[in-house]
Short mmCIF file of C-alpha atoms in Angstrom, two decimals:
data_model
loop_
_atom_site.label_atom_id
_atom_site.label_comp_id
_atom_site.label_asym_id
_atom_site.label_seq_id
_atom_site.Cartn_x
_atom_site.Cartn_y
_atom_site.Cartn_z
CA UNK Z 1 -9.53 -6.94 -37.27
CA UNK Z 2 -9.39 -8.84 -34.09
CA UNK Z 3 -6.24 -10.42 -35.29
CA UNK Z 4 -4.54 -6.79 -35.74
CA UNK Z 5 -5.95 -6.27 -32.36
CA UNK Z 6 -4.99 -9.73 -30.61
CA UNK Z 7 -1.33 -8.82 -32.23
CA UNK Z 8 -1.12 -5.42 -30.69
CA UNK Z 9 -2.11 -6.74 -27.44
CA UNK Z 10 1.47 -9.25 -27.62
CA UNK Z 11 3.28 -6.78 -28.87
CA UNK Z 12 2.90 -4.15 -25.87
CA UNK Z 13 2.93 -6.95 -23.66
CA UNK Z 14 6.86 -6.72 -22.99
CA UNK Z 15 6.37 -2.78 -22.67
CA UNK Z 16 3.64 -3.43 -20.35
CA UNK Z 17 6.18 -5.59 -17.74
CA UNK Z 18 8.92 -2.86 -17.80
CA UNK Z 19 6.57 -0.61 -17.36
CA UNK Z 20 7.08 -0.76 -13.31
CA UNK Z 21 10.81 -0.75 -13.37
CA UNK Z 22 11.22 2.58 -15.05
CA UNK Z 23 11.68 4.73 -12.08
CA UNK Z 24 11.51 8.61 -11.84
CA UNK Z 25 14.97 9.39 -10.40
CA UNK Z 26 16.62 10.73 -13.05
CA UNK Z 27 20.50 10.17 -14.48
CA UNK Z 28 21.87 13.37 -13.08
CA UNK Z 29 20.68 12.77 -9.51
CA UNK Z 30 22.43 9.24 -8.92
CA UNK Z 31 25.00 9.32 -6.47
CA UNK Z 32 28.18 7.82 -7.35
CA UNK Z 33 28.42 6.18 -4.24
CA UNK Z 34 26.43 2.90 -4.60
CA UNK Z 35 25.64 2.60 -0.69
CA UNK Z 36 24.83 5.75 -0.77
CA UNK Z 37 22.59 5.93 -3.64
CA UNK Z 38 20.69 2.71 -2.13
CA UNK Z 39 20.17 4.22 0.97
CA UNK Z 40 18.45 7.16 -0.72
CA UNK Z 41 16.23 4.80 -2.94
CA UNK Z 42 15.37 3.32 0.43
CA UNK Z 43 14.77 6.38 1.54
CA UNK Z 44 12.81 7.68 -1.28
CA UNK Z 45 10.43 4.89 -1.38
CA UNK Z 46 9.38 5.92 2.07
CA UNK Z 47 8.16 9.64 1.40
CA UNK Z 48 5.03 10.66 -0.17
CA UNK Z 49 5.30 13.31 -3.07
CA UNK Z 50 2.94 16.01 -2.36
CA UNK Z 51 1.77 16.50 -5.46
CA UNK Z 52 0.93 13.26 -6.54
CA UNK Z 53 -0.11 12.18 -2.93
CA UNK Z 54 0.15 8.20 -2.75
CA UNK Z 55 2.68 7.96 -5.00
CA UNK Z 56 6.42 7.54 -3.20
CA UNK Z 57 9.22 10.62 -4.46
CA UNK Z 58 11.33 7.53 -6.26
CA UNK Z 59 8.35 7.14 -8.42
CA UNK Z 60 7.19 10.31 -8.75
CA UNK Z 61 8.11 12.66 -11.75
CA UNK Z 62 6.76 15.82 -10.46
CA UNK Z 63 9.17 18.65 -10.14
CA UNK Z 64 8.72 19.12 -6.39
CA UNK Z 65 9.65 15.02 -5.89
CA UNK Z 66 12.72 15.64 -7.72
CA UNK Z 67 13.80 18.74 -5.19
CA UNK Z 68 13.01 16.18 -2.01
CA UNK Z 69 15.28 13.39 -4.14
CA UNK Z 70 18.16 15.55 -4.33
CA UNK Z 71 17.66 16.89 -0.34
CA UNK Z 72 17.54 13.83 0.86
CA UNK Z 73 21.30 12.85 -1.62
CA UNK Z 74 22.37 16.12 -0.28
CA UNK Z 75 21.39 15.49 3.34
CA UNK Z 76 23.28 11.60 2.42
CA UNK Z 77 26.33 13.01 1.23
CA UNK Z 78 26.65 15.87 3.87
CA UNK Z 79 26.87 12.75 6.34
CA UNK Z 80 23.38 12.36 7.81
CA UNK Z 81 22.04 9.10 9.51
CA UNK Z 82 19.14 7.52 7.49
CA UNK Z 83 17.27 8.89 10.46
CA UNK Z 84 18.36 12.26 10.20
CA UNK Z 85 17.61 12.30 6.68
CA UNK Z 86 14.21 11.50 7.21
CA UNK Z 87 13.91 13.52 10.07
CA UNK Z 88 14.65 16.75 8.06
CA UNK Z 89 12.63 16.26 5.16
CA UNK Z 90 9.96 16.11 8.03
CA UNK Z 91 10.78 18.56 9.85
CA UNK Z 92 10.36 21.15 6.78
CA UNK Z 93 7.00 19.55 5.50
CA UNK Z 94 5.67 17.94 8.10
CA UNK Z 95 4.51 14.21 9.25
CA UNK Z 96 2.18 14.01 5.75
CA UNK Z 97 5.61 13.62 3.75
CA UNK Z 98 5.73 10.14 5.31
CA UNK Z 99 3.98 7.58 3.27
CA UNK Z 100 3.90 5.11 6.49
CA UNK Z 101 3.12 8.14 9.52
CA UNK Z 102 4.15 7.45 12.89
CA UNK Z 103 1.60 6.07 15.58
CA UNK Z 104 2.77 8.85 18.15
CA UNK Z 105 1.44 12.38 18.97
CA UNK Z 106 -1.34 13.83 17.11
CA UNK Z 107 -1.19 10.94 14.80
CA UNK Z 108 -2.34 8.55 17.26
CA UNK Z 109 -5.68 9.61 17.64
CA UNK Z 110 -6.01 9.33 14.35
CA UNK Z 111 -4.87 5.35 14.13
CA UNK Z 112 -7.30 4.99 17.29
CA UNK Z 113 -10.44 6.55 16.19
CA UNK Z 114 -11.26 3.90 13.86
CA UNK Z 115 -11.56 1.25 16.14
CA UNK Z 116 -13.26 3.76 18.90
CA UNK Z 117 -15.77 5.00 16.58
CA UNK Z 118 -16.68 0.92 15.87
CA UNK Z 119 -16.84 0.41 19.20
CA UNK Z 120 -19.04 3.22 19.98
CA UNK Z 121 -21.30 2.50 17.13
CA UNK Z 122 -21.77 -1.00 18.41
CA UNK Z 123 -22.31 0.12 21.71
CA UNK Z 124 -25.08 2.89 21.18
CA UNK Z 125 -26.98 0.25 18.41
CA UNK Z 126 -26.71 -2.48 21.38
CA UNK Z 127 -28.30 0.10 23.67
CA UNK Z 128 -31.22 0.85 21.17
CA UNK Z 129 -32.03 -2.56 20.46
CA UNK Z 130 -31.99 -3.09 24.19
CA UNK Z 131 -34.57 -0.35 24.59
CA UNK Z 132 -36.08 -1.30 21.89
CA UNK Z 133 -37.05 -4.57 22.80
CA UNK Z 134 -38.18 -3.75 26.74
CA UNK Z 135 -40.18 -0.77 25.30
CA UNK Z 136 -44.48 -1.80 25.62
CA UNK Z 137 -45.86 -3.37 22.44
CA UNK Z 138 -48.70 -1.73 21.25
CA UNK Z 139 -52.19 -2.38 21.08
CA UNK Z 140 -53.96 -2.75 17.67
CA UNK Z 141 -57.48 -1.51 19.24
CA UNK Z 142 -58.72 -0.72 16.01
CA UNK Z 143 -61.25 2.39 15.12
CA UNK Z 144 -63.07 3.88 18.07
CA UNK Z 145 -67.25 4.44 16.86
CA UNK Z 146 -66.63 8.39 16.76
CA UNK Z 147 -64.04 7.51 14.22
CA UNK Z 148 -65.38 4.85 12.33
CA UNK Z 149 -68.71 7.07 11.84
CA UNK Z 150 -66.31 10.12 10.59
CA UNK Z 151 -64.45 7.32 8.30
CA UNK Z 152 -67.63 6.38 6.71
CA UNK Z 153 -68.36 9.93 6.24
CA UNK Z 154 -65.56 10.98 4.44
CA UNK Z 155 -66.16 7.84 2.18
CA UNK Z 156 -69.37 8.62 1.25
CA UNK Z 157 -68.27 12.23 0.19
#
């Protein structure tokens, strides 16, 4: 049994490694162009599919990545800059189609709160130990008699 099993494990080895390099664009999308088509991989790679969320449009097989692979050839082939290309495809879904977003605008609170929430933390836990250790230590005085009497009474309930 563990020789079937060892054997199965070579065998989908190979199918393992070209596993990766089995992309989602399909055979009817691919420009004939070649410069063109490897500017739109290159552009591909870059947006996010939104329905599979981390996962780039070129790798993507969902039905909505496909319709932002062919905008992006058709946005190629009408003449558009790289740029421009890009720039559409955000301009109808917004910055989130961007798998790397840009550090301006909105977005830029968001790549600085991070850090300014650390910093914050660190500063407000170096305040409370600070406090902490000029606060008064306390005295261990022990039981006062009243108490100790009412201690001893309860005990000998």
């Amino acid at each position: 049994m563990k020789r079937l099993m060892r054997a199965v494990i070579l065998a989908s080895l190979p199918l393992m490694a070209m596993a990766p390099v089995a992309m989602a664009v399909e055979p009817d999308e691919i420009l004939a162009d070649p410069a063109l088509e490897a500017r739109a991989r290159q552009i591909s790679k870059g947006l996010r599919c939104l329905v599979c969320r981390n996962e780039s449009i070129d790798d993507s097989h969902a039905e909505l990545a496909r319709d932002l692979r062919l905008l992006v050839r058709e946005r190629l082939v009408a003449g558009d800059s790289d740029a421009q290309a890009v720039d559409f495809i955000v301009g109808r879904y917004g910055e989130y189609v961007l798998l790397n977003p840009t550090g301006k605008g909105s977005n830029l609170l968001l790549w600085q709160a991070g850090p300014l929430m650390l910093l914050l933390a660190l500063g407000l836990g170096g305040l409370y130990l600070r406090a902490r250790s000029k606060a008064p230590q306390g005295t261990d005085a022990g039981l006062s008699a009243d108490e100790d009497a009412r201690l001893r009474q309860i005990m000998d309930e």
